[in-house]
Coordinates of C-alpha atoms and ligand atoms in Angstrom, one line a residue:
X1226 CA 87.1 219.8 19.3
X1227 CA 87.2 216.5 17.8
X1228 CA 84.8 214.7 15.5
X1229 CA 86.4 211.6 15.2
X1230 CA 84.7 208.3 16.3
X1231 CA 87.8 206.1 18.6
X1232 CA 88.3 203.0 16.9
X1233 CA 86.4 201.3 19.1
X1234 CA 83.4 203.3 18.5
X1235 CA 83.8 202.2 15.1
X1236 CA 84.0 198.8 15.6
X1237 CA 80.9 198.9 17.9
X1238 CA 78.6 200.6 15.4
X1239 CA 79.6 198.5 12.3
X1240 CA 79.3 195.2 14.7
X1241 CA 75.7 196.6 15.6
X1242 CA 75.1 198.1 11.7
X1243 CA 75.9 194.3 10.8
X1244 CA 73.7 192.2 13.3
X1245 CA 70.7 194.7 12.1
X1246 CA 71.1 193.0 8.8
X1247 CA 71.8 189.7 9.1
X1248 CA 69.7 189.3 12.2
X1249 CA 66.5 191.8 12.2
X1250 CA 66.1 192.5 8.1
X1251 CA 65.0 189.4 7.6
X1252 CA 61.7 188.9 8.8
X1253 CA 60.7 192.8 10.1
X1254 CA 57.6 192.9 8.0
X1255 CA 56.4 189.8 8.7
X1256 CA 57.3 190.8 12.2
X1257 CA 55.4 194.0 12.4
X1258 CA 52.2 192.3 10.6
X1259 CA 52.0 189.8 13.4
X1260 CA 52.8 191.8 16.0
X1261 CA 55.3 189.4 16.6
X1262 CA 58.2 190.3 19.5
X1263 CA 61.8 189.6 18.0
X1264 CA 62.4 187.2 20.7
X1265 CA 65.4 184.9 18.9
X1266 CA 66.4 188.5 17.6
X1267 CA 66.6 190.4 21.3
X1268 CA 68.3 186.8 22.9
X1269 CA 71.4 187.3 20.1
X1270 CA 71.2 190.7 21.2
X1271 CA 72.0 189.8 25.0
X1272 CA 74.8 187.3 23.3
X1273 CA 76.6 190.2 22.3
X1274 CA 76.2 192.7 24.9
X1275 CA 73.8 194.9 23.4
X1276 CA 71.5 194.6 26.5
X1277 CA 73.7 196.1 29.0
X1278 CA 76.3 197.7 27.1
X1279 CA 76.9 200.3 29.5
X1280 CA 77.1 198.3 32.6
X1281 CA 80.5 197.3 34.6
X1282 CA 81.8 194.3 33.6
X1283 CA 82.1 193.1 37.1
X1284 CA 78.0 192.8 37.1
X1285 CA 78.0 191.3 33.4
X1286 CA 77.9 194.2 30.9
X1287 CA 80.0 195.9 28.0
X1288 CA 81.4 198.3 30.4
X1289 CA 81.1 200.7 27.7
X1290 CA 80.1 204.9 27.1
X1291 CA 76.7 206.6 26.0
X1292 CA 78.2 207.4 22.9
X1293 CA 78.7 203.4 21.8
X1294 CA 75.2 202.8 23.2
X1295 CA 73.7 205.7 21.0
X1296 CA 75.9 204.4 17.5
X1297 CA 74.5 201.0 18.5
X1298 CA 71.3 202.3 18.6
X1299 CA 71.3 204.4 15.5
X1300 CA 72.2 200.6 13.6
X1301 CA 69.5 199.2 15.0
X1302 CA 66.6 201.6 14.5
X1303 CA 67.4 202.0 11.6
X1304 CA 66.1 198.2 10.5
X1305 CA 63.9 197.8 13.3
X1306 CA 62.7 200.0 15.9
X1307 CA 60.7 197.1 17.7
X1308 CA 63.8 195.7 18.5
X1309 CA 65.5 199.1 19.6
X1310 CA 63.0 199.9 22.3
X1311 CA 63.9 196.3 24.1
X1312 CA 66.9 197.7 24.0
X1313 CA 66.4 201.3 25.1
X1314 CA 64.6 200.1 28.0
X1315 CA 66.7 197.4 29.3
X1316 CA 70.2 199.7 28.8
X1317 CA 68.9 202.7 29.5
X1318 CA 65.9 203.0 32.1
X1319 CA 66.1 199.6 34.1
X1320 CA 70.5 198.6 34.0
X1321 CA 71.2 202.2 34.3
X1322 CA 68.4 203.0 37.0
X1323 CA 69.7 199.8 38.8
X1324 CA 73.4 200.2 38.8
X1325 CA 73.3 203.9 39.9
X1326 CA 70.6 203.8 42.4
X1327 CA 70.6 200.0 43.4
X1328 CA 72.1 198.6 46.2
X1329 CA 75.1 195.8 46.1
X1330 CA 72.5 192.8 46.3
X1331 CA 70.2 194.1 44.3
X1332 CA 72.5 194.6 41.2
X1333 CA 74.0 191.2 42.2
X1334 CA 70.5 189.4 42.4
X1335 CA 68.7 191.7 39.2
X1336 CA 71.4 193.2 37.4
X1337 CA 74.1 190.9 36.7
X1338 CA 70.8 188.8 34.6
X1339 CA 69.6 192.4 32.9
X1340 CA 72.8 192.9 31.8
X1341 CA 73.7 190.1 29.9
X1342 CA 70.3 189.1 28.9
X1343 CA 69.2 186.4 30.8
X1344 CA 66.4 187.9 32.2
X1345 CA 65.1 190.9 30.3
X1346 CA 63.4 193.9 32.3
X1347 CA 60.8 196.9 32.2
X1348 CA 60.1 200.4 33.9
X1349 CA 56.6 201.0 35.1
X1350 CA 55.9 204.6 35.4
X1351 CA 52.6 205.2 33.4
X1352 CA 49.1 204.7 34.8
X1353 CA 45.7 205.2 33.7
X1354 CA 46.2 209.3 35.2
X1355 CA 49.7 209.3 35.4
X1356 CA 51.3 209.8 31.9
X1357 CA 52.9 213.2 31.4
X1358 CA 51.3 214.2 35.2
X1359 CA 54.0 211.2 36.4
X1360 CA 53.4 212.8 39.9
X1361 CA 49.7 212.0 40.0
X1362 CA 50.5 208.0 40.9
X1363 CA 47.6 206.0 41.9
X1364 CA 49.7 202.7 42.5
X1365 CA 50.2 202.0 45.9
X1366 CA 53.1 200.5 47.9
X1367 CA 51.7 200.4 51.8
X1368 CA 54.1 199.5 54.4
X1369 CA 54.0 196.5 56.1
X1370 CA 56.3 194.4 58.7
X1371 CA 59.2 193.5 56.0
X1372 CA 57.4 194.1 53.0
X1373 CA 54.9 196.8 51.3
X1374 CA 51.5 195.9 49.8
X1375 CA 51.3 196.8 45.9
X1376 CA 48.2 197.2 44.0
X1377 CA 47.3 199.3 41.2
X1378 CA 47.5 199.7 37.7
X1379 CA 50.4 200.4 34.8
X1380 CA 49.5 201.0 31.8
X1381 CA 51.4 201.1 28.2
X1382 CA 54.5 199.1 29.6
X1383 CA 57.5 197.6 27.2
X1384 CA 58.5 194.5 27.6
X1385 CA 55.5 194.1 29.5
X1386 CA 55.1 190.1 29.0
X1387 CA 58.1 189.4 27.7
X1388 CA 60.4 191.0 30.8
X1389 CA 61.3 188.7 33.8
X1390 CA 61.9 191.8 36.6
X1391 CA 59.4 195.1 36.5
X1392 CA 60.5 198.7 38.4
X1393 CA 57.8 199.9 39.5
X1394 CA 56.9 203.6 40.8
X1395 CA 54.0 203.4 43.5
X1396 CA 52.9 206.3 46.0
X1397 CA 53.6 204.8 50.1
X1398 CA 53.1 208.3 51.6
X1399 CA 50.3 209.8 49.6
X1400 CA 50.2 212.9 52.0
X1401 CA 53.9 213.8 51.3
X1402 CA 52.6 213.5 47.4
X1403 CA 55.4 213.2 45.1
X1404 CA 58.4 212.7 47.9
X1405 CA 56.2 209.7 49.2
X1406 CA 56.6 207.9 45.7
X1407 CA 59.4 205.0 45.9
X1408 CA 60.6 202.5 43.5
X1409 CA 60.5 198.9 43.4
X1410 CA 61.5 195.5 42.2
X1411 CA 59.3 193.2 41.6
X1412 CA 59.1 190.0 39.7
X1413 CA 57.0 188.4 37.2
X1414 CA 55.8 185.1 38.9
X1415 CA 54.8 187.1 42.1
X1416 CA 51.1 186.7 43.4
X1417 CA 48.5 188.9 42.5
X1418 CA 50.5 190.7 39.7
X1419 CA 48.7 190.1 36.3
X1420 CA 49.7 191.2 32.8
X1421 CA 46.6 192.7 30.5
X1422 CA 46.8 191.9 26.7
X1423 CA 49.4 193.0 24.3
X1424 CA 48.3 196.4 22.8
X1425 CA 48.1 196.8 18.9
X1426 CA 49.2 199.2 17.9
X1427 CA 50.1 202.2 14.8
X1428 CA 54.5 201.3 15.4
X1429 CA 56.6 199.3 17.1
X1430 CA 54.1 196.5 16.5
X1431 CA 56.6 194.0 17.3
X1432 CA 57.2 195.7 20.5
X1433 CA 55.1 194.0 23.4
X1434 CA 53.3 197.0 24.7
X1435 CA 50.4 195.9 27.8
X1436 CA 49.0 197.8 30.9
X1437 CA 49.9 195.3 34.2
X1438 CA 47.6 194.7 37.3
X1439 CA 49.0 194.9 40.7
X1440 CA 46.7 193.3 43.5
X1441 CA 48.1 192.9 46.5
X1442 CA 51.5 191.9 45.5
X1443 CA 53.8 191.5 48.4
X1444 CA 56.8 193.2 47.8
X1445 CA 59.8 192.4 50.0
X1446 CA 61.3 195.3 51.9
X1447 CA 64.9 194.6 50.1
X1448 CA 63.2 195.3 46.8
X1449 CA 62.9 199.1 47.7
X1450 CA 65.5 201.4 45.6
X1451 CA 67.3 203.5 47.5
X1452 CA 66.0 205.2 50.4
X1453 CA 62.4 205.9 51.4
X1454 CA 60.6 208.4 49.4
X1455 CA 63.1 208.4 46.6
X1456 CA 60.9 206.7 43.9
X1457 CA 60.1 210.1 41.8
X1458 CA 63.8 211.5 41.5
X1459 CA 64.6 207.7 40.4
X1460 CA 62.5 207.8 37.5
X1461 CA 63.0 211.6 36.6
X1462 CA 67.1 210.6 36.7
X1463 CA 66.7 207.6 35.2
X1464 CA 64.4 209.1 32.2
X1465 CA 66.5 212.0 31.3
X1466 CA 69.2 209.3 30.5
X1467 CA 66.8 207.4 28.7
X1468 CA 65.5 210.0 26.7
X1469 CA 69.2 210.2 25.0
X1470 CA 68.1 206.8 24.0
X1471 CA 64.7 207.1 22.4
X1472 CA 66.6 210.5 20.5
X1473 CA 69.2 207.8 18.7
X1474 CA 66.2 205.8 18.1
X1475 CA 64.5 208.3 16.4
X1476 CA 67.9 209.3 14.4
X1477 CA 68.2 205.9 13.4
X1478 CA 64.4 206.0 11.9
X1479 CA 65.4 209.0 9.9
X1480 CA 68.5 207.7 8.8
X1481 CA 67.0 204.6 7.4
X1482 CA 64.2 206.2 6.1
X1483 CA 66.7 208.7 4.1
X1484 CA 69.3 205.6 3.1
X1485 CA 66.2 204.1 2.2
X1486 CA 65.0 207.1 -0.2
X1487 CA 68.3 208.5 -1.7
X1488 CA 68.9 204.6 -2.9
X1489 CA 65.4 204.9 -4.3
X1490 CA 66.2 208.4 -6.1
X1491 CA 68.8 206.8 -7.9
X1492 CA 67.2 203.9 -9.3
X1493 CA 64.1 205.2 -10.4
X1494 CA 63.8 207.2 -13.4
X1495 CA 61.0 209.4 -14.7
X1496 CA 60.8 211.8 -17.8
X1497 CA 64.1 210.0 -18.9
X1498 CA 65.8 210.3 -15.6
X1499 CA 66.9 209.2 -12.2
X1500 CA 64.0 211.5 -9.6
X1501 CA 67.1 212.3 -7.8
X1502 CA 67.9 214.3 -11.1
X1503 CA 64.7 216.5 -10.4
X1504 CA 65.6 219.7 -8.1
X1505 CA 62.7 218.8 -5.9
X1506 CA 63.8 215.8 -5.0
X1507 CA 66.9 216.2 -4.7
X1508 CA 66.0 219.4 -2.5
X1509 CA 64.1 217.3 -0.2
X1510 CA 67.5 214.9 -0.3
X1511 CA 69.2 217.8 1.1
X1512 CA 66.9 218.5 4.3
X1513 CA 66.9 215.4 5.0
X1514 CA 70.4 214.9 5.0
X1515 CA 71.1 218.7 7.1
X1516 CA 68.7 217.4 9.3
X1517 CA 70.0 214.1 10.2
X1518 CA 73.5 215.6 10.6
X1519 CA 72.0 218.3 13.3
X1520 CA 70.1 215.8 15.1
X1521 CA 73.3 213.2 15.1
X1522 CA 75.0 216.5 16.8
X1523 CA 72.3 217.0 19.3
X1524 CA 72.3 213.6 20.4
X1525 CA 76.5 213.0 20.5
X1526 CA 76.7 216.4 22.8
X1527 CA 73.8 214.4 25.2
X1528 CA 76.1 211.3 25.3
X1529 CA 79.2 212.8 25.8
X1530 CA 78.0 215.1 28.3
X1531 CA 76.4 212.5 30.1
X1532 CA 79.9 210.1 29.5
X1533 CA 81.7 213.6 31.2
X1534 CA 79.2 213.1 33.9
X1535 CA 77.8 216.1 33.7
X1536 CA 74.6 217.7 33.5
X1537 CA 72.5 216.2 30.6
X1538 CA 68.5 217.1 31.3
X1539 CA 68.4 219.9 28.7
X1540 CA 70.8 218.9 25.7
X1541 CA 68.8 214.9 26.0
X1542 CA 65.4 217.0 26.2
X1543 CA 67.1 218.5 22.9
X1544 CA 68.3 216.0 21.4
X1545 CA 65.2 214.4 22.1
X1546 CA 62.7 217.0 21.1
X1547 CA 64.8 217.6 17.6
X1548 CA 65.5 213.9 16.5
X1549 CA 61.9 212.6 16.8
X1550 CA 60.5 215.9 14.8
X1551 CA 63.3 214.9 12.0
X1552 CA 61.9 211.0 12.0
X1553 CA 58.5 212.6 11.3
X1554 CA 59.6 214.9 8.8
X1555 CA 62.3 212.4 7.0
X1556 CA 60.2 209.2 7.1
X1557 CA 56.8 211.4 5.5
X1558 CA 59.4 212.7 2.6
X1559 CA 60.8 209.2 2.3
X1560 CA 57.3 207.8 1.5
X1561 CA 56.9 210.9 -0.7
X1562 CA 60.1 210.0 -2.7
X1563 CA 58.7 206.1 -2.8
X1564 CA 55.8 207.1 -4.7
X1565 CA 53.3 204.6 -4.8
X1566 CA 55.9 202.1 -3.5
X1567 CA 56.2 204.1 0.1
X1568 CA 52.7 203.3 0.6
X1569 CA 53.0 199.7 0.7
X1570 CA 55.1 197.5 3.1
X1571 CA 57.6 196.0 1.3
X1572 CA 59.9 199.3 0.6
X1573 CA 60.3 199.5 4.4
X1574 CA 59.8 203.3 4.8
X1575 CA 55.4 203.2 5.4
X1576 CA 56.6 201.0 9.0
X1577 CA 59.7 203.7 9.3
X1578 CA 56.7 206.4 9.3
X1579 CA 54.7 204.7 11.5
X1580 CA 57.5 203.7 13.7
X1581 CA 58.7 207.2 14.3
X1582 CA 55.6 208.6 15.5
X1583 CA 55.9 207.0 19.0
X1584 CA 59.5 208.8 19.6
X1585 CA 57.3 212.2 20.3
X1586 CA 55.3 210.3 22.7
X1587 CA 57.0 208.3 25.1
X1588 CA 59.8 208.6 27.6
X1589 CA 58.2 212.6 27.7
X1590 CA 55.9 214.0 25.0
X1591 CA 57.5 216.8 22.6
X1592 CA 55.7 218.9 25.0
X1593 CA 56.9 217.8 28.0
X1594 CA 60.7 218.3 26.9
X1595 CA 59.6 221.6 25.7
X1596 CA 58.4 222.3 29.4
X1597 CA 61.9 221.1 30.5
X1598 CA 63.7 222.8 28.6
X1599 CA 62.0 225.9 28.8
X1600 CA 62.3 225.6 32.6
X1601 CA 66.0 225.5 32.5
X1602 CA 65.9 228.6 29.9
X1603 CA 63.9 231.1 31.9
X1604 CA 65.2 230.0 35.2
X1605 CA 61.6 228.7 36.6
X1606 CA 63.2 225.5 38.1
Ligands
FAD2469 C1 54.1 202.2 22.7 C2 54.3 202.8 24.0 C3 55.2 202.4 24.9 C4 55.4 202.9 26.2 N1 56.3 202.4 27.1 C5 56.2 202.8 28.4 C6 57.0 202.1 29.4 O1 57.7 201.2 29.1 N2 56.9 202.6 30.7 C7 56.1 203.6 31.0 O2 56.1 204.0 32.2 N3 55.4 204.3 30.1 C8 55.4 203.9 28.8 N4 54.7 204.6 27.8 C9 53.8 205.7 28.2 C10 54.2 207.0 27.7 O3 55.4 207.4 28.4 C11 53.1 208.0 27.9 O4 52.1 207.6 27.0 C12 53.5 209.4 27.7 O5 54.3 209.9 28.7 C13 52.3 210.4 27.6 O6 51.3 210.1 28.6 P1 49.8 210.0 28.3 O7 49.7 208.9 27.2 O8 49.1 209.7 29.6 O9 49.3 211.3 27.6 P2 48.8 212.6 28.4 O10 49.8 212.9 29.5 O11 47.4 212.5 28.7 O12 49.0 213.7 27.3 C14 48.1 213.9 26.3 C15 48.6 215.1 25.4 O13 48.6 216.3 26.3 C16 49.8 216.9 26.3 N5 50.1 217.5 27.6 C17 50.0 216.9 28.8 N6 50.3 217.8 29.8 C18 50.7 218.9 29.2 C19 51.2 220.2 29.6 N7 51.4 220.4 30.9 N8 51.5 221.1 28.7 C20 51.4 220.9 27.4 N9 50.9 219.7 26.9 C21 50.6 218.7 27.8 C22 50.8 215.8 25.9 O14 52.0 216.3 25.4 C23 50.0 215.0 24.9 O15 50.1 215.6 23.7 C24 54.6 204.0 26.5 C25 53.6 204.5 25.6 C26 53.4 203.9 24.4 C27 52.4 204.4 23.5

C-alpha cells in the first residue's frame, strides 16, 4: 500500500492551493456579505481546467483521476466553499453525468463548453416534494412528435442563474413511477423556462442557489440522456460520484477551519502563554487533526476506488457521511479556539462554520447516506 501522492498529484493540489489564495482570499467576505457569485473567480477557474478536470481531453478537459479532482477540491474549500460547489457540480454531477451517459453529439454540442468553462452547468433533481424522496418527481416531460413537453418546478438549484445548460430529471411515464423518470438537456434561453430569485441563505452565500420554473418548455427529443426511462439510475450514478465531491468539500472546510485555529493557538497568549500551551486546547488541536486525517482517508479510498472503476456507493456514502460531521465538529472548535474573534467575520472560521453545515444536507442528507449504507450492510438492497 502506498501513500504517496504521484508528482503530478502534487503539482495539481499546490496549483489549486495557490489559485485559492491569490484568486478567492481576496474578496470572500465581502463575497459572502453580498451574496455575490465569484464570477471572474469561477471564469479563471475554467482557464485552468478546474471545471472539467476529469473529462477527456478530446472533449476539452484535464483528462485527469478523482483523486486530483478531490486534492483540487480540498485547496479550494478550504478558502471558499462558494466557489467549490460551482465546481462540484459542473466536474462532478453535469461533465461526469454527460460524458458517461451522453451520447456522441451531445458531449460534442454540451460538453466540450462544460468542460472548459465556456458555458457553465447545473443538475436539477430537487422539487418542492422531491428532496431526499427523489423518486416522488412532479416535473413532467410528456412525449410529443420530436420533442417532450416540460413543466414543473426545481427547487434549491446551483448555478441556477448563472449556468448556461440545466439536466433535468422529469417523470414521462408516471404509471411506470420511478423507471418512467428520464433526463434531460435543456437550455437557458428556452421558452417558458423561468428562473425564481436567488435564495439567501446561512452558507455558501456566494453560491447562486434559486428554484427554476418549467412551463411548457419544448424539449427536443435529442436532448433525452440515454435511453427511455433511464432518468432515475442517471441521477442515482451520477450523485454517488458526486457525493465524493461534496466529502472533499467538507474536508477542505475542516482543514481550513483547523489551519486557521492551530495558527491562532500559536499567536495568542493568555495567562503568559501561547492557548496552544493550555492542554485543552491543544487537546481539541489533536481531534481535529485525527479527524481530518480519517476523513482525508475515507475520501482518497472513494476516489481511488472510483479511478479503479469499481464500486464506490458505500465508501463515497462514507466518506461523505464522516467528512461533513468533521466540518461541523472542526469549524465549531475552531470558533471556540478564536474566542471572541471566531464570532466575527474577519478571522474566516464564523463563514467556515456556516459553510459546512450545507455538506450534511445536499447531494443526500447524513441520513440518507446512512440509509445507503446501511442497505449495503444488512443486505436489504
Ligand atoms: C444550498 C443548496 C444547494 C442545493 N443544490 C442542489 C442542486 O444543485 N440540485 C438539486 O437537485 N438539489 C440541490 N439541493 C437540494 C438538496 O439536495 C436537498 O435539500 C436535500 O436532498 C434534502 O431534501 P429536502 O430539502 O427536501 O429535505 P427532506 O427530504 O424534506 O428532509 C428533511 C429531513 O428529513 C430527513 N429524512 C427524510 N427522509 C428520511 C428517511 N427516510 N429517513 C430518515 N430521515 C429522513 C432528512 O435527512 C432531513 O433531515 C440543494 C440544497 C441546498 C440547501
Amino acid at each position: 500500500m502506498d501513500f504517496n501522492l504521484t508528482e503530478e498529484h502534487i503539482m495539481i493540489r499546490d496549483a489549486a492551493r495557490d489559485f485559492a489564495r491569490t484568486e478567492l482570499l481576496p474578496g470572500v467576505i465581502e463575497r459572502d456579505n453580498k451574496q455575490e457569485f465569484p464570477k471572474e473567480q469561477i471564469k479563471k477557474m475554467g482557464e485552468l481546467g478546474f471545471l472539467g478536470m476529469m473529462v477527456d481531453p478530446k472533449y476539452g478537459g484535464s483528462g485527469l483521476d478523482t483523486i486530483s479532482y478531490i486534492l483540487a477540491m480540498e485547496e479550494i474549500s478550504k478558502i471558499d466553499a462558494s466557489a467549490s460547489v460551482v465546481m462540484s457540480v459542473n466536474n462532478s454531477l453535469v461533465c461526469w453525468g454527460l460524458e458517461h451517459f451522453g451520447n456522441e453529439e451531445q458531449k460534442q454540442k454540451y460538453l466540450t463548453k462544460l468542460a472548459t468553462g465556456e458555458s457553465l452547468g447545473a443538475f436539477c433533481l430537487s422539487e418542492p416534494e422531491a428532496g431526499s424522496d427523489a423518486t416522488s418527481q412532479k416535473t413532467t416531460a410528456i412525449e410529443h412528435d420530436d420533442y417532450y413537453l416540460l413543466n414543473g418546478t426545481k427547487n434549491w438549484i446551483t448555478n441556477g442563474s448563472t449556468a448556461d445548460f440545466y439536466l433535468v430529471i422529469a417523470q414521462t411515464h408516471i404509471e411506470k413511477e420511478h423507471k418512467g423518470i428520464n433526463a434531460f438537456i435543456v437550455e437557458k434561453n428556452w421558452d417558458g423556462f423561468d428562473i425564481g430569485p436567488k435564495e439567501d441563505k446561512l452558507g455558501i452565500r456566494g453560491s447562486d442557489t434559486h428554484s427554476l420554473q418549467f412551463n411548457d418548455v419544448k424539449v427536443p427529443k435529442e436532448n433525452r440522456i440515454g435511453p427511455d426511462g433511464f432518468g432515475f439510475k442517471f441521477a442515482m450514478k451520477t450523485l454517488a460520484g458526486g457525493r465524493i465531491g461534496i466529502a472533499a468539500q467538507a474536508l477542505g472546510i475542516a482543514s481550513g477551519a483547523y489551519e486557521l485555529a492551530l495558527k491562532y493557538s500559536q499567536e495568542r497568549k493568555t495567562f503568559g502563554t501561547a492557548i496552544c500551551n493550555h492542554q485543552a486546547i491543544a487537546f481539541k488541536l489533536v481531534d481535529m487533526a485525527t479527524q481530518i486525517e480519517a476523513a482525508r482517508h475515507l475520501c482518497m479510498k472513494a476516489a481511488w476506488e472510483k479511478d479503479q472503476n469499481m464500486d464506490y456507493t458505500v465508501s463515497g456514502a462514507m466518506a461523505k457521511l464522516y467528512a461533513s460531521q468533521v466540518a461541523m465538529d472542526t469549524t465549531v472548535e475552531a470558533v471556540q479556539i478564536h474566542g471572541g474573534n471566531g464570532f466575527v467575520k474577519d478571522y474566516h472560521v464564523e463563514r467556515l462554520m456556516r459553510d459546512a453545515k450545507i455538506t450534511q444536507i445536499y447531494e443526500g442528507t447524513s441520513e440518507i447516506q446512512k440509509i445507503i449504507i446501511s442497505r449495503r450492510l444488512i443486505g436489504t438492497k
